[in-house]
Short mmCIF file of C-alpha atoms and ligand atoms in Angstrom, two decimals:
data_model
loop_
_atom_site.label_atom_id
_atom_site.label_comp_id
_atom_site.label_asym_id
_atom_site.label_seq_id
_atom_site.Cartn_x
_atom_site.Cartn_y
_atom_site.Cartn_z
CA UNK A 123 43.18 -155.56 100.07
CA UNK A 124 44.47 -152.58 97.96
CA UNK A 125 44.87 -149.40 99.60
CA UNK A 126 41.54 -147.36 100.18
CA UNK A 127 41.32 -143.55 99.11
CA UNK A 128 40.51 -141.33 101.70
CA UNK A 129 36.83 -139.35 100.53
CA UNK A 130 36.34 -135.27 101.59
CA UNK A 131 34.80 -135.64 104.90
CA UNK A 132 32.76 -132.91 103.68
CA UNK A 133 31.37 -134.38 100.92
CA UNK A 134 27.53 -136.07 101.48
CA UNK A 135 26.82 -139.67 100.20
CA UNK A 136 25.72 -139.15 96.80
CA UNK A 137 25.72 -135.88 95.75
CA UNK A 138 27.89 -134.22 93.31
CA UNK A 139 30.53 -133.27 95.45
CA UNK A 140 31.08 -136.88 96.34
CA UNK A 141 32.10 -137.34 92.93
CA UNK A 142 34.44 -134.53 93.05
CA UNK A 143 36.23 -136.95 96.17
CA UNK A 144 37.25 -139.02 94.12
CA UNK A 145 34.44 -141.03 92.60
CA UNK A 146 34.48 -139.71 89.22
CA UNK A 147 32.30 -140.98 86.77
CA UNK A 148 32.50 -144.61 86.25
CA UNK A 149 33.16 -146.24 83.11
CA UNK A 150 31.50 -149.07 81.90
CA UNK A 151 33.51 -151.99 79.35
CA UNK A 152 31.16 -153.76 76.96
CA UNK A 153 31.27 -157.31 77.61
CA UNK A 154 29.68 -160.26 74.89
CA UNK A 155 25.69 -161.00 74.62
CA UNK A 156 25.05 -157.42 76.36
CA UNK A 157 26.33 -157.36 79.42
CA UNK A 158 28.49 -154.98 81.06
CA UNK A 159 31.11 -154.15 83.93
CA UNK A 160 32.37 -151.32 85.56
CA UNK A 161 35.00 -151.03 88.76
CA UNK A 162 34.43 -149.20 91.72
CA UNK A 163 37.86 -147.68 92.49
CA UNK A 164 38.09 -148.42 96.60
CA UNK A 165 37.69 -151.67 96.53
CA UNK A 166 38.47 -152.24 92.83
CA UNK A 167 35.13 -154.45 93.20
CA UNK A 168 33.17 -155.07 89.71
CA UNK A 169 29.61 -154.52 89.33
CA UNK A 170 28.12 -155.93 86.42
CA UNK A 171 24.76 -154.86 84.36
CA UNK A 172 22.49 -157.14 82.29
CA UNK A 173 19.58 -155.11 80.30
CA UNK A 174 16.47 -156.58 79.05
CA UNK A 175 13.58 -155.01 77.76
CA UNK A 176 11.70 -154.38 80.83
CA UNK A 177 14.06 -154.81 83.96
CA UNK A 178 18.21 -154.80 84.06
CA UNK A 179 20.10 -156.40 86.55
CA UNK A 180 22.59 -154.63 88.28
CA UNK A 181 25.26 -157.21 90.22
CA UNK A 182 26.92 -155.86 93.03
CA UNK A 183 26.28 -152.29 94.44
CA UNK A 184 29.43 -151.05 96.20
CA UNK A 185 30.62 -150.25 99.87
CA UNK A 186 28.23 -147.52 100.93
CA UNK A 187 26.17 -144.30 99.37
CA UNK A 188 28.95 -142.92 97.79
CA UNK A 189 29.86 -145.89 95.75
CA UNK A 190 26.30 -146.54 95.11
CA UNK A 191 25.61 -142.93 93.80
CA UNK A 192 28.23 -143.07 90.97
CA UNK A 193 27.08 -146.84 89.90
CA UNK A 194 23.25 -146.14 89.65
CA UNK A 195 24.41 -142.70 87.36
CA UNK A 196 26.61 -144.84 85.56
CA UNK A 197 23.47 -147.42 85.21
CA UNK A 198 21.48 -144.51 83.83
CA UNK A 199 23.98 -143.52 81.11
CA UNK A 200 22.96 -146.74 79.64
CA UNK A 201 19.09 -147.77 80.42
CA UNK A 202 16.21 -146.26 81.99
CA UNK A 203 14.14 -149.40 82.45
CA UNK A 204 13.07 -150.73 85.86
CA UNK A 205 16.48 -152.07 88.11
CA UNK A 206 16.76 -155.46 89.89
CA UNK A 207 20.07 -156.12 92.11
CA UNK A 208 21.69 -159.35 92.77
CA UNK A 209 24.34 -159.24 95.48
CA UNK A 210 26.96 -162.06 94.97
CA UNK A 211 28.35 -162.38 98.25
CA UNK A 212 28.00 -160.45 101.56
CA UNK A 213 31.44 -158.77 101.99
CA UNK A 214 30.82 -155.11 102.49
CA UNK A 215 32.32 -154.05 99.03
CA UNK A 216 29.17 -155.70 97.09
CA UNK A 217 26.41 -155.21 98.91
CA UNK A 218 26.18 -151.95 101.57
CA UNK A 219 25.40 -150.15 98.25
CA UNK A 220 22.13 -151.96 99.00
CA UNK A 221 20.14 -149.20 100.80
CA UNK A 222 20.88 -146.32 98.36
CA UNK A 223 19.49 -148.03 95.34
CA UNK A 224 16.33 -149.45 97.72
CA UNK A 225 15.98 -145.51 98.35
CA UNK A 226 16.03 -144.86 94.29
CA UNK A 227 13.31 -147.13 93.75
CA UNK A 228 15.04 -150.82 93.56
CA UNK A 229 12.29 -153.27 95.29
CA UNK A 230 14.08 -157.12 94.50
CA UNK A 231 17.37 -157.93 95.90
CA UNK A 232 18.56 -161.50 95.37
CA UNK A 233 21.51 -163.19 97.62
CA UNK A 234 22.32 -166.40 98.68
CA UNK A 235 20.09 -167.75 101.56
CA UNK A 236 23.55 -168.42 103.40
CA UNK A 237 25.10 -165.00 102.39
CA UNK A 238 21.87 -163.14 103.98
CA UNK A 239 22.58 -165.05 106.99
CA UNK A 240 26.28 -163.89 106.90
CA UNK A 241 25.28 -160.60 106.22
CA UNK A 242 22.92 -160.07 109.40
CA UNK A 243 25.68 -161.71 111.85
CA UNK A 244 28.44 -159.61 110.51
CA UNK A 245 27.00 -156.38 110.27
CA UNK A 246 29.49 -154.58 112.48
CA UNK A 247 32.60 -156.33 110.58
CA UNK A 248 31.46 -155.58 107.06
CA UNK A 249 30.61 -151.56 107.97
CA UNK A 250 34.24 -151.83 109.29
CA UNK A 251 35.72 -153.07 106.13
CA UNK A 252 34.01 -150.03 104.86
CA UNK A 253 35.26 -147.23 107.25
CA UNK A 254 37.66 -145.61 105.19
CA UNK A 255 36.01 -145.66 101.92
CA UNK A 256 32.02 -144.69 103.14
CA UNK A 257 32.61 -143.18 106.79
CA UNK A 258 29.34 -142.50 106.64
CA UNK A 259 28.08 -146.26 105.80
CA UNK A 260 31.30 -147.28 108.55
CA UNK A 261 29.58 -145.25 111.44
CA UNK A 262 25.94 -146.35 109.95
CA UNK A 263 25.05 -142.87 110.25
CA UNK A 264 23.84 -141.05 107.38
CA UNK A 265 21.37 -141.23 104.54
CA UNK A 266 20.73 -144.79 103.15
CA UNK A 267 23.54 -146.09 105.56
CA UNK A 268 21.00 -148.81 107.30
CA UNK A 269 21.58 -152.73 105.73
CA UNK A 270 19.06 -153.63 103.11
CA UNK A 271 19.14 -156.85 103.42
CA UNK A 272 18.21 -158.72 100.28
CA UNK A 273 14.64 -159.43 99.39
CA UNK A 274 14.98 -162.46 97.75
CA UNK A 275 16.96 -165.58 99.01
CA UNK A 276 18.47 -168.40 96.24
CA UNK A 277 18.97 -171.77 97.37
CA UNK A 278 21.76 -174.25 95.37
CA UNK A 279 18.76 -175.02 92.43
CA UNK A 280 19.68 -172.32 89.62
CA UNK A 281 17.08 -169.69 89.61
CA UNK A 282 15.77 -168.42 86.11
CA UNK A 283 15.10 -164.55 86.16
CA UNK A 284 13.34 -163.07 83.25
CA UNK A 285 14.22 -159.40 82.61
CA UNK A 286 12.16 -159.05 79.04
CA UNK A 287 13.30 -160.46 75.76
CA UNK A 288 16.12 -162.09 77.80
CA UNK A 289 16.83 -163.86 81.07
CA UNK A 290 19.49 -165.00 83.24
CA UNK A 291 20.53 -167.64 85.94
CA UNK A 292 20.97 -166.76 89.16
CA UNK A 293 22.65 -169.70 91.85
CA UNK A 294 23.88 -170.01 95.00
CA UNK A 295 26.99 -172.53 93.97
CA UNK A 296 29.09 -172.77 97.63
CA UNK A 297 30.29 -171.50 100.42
CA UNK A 298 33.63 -171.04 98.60
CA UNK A 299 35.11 -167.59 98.83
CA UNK A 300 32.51 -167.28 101.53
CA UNK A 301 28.83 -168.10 102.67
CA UNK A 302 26.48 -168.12 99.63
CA UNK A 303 28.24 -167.56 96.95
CA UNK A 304 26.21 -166.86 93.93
CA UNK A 305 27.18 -166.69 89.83
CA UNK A 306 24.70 -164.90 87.51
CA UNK A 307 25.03 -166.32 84.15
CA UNK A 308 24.14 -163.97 81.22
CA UNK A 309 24.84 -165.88 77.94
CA UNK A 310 28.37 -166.19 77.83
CA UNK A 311 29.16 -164.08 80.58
CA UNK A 312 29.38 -165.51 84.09
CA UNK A 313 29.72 -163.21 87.06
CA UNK A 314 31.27 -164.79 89.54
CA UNK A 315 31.94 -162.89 92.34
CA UNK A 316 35.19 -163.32 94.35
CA UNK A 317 35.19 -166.73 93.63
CA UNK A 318 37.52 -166.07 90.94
CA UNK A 319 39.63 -163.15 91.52
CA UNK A 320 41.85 -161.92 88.91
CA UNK A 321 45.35 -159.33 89.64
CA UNK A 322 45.32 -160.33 93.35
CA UNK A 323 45.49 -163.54 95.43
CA UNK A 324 42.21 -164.96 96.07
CA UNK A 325 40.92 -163.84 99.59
CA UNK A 326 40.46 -166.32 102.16
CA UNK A 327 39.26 -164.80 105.33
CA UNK A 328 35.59 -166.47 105.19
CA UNK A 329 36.61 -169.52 102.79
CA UNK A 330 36.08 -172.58 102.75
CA UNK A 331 39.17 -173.89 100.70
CA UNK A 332 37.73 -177.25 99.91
CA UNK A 333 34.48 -176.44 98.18
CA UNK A 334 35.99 -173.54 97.02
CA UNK A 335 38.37 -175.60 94.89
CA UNK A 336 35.76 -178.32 94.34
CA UNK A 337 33.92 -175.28 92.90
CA UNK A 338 36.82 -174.42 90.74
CA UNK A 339 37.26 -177.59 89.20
CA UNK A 340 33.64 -177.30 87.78
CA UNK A 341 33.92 -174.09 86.63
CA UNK A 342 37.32 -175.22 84.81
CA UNK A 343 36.25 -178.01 83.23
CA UNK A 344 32.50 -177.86 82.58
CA UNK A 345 32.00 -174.54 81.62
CA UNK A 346 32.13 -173.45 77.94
CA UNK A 347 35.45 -172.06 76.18
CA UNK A 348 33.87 -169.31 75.30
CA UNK A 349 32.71 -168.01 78.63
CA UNK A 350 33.54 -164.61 79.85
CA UNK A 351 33.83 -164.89 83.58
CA UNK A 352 33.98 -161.51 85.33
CA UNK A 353 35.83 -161.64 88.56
CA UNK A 354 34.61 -159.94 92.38
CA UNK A 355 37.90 -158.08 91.27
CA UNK A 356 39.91 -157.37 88.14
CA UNK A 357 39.41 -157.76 84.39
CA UNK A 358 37.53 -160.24 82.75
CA UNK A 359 39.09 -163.87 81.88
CA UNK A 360 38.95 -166.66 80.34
CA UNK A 361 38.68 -170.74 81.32
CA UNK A 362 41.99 -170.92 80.97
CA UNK A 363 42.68 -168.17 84.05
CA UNK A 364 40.51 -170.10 86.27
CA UNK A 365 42.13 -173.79 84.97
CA UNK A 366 45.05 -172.18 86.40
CA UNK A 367 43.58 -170.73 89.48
CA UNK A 368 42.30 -174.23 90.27
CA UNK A 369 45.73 -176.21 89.66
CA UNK A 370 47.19 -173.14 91.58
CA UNK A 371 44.76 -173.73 94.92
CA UNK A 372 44.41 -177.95 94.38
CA UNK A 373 48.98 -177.23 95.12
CA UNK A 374 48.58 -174.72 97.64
CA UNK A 375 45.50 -177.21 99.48
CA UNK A 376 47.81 -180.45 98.96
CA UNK A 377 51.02 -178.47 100.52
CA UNK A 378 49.01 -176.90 103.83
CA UNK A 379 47.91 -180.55 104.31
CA UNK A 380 51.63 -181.72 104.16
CA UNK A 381 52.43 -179.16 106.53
CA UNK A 382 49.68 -179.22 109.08
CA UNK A 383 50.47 -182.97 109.21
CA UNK A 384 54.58 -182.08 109.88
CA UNK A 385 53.70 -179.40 112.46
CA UNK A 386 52.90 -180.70 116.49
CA UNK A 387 49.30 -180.68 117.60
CA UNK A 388 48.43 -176.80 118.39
CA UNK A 389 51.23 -174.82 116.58
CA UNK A 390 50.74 -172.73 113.89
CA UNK A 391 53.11 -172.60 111.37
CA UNK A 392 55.74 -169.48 111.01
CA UNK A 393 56.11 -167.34 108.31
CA UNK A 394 58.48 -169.19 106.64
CA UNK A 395 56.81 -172.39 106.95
CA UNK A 396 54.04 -170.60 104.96
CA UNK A 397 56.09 -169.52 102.15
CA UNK A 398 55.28 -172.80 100.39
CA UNK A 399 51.87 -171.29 98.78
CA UNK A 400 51.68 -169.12 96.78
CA UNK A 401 49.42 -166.22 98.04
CA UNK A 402 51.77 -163.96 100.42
CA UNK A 403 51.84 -164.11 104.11
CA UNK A 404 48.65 -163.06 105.23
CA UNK A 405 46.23 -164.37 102.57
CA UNK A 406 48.57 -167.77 102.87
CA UNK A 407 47.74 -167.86 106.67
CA UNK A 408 43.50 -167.23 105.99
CA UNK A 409 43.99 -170.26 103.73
CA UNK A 410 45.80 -172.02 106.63
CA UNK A 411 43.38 -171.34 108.88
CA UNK A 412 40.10 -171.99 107.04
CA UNK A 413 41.17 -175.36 105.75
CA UNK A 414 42.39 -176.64 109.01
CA UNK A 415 38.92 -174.96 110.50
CA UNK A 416 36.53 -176.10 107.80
CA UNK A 417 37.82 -179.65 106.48
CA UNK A 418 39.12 -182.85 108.38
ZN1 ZN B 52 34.54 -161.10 98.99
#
């Protein structure tokens, strides 16, 4: 997790002096077949934009008020037209923007039916991930600080939504990174969510390592060469990032078997032990954990 600015405690959610703490305005980079991305600096979480001639769709909507306030201006720099928001996972970063854009006039929010169940039992842990960043959206006092819960949920059959003159797929493709995992697919452009995570090791706190590679290997080998796929986190690659992000995980998977087998019932393994993969200490010991919890 990189390190989290601290905001002007006087500053309120959303209003100009917000963006004097620190949330300047955002920049967007032009992506192929119209879409767009910009990065929240807390979390270094991408939100993507798709405009059509009637509706846009905005994916991903920050860590709280503050976050939200500088992506919706940022939104408005390029369209006016109507806003949908599609939330790809339901880790605090990406989706407690929810409630400030619901207050600016956003009525559909799509998730993953599993990822709107993860969001309403973790409520308390993903305002904590926030605390720093959104103190407001941390204590859940405040304006739009309540969780908007998406409005719409996708099951695993791709989901066609038509935003005028153009339309993109929505689909709920795991629990990989975490419950409900959805990609929106915009012509060449596949936001993926933190299901591919570029400049950082993937994060494995919620995973399921498994179907998270399983989900990989798809993505690796079926998807187009030209595809754009925008990570939860980082800049944009190419199939050839996430062939290697697969081969990387199928190791790291193959070598926590290898050691779970060599280790007696009941310990865990030491630090050392868990220098074999290759994500660091603690992001090595989430991977641990979750395979040994989620797969026989
Ligand atoms: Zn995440």
């Amino acid at each position: 997790m990189p390190d989290v600015p601290m905001p002007d405690p006087g500053a309120e959610p959303g209003d100009a002096r917000a963006g004097e703490a620190g949330i300047e305005t955002l920049e967007w980079e032009s992506l192929p077949d119209g879409c767009w991305r910009l990065t929240s600096p807390g979390f270094a979480m991408n939100s993507g934009l798709v405009v059509g001639s009637r509706r846009a769709a905005l994916i991903d909507t920050g860590s709280g008020p503050r976050e939200a306030a500088a992506i919706l201006r940022a939104v408005r720099r390029i369209t006016d037209v109507d806003l949908v928001v599609v939330n790809t996972h339901a880790h605090g970063d990406h989706f407690l923007g929810n409630d400030y854009f619901r207050a600016h006039g956003v009525g559909d929010f799509y998730a993953g039916n599993l990822a709107i169940s993860h969001m309403e039992a973790t409520e308390a842990e993903q305002r904590a991930l926030v605390l720093a960043l959104e103190p407001e959206m941390g204590a859940g006092a405040g304006a739009h600080t309540a969780i908007h819960m998406p409005t719409h949920a996708l099951g695993s059959s791709p989901y066609e939504l038509n935003l005028g003159d153009r339309f993109i797929t929505l689909q709920q493709v795991g629990s990989a990174h975490s419950p409900g995992d959805v990609t929106v697919r915009a012509g060449r452009v596949l936001f993926a969510g933190d299901v591919i995570e570029q400049g950082g090791p993937p994060n494995f706190g919620d995973s399921r390592p498994v179907q998270w590679l399983r989900l990989l290997e798809e993505l690796a080998s079926g998807e187009a060469i030209d595809t754009v796929f925008v990570p939860g986190h980082g800049s944009p690659v190419g199939r050839d990032f996430v062939q290697r992000q697969t081969g990387e995980m199928r190791e790291a998977i193959a070598r926590c078997r290898i050691l779970a087998a060599s280790l007696p019932a009941g310990r865990e393994p030491s630090d050392s032990e868990l220098s074999v993969l290759p994500y660091g200490a603690e992001e090595s010991r989430f991977m641990y954990g979750r395979l040994v919890a989620t797969s026989p």
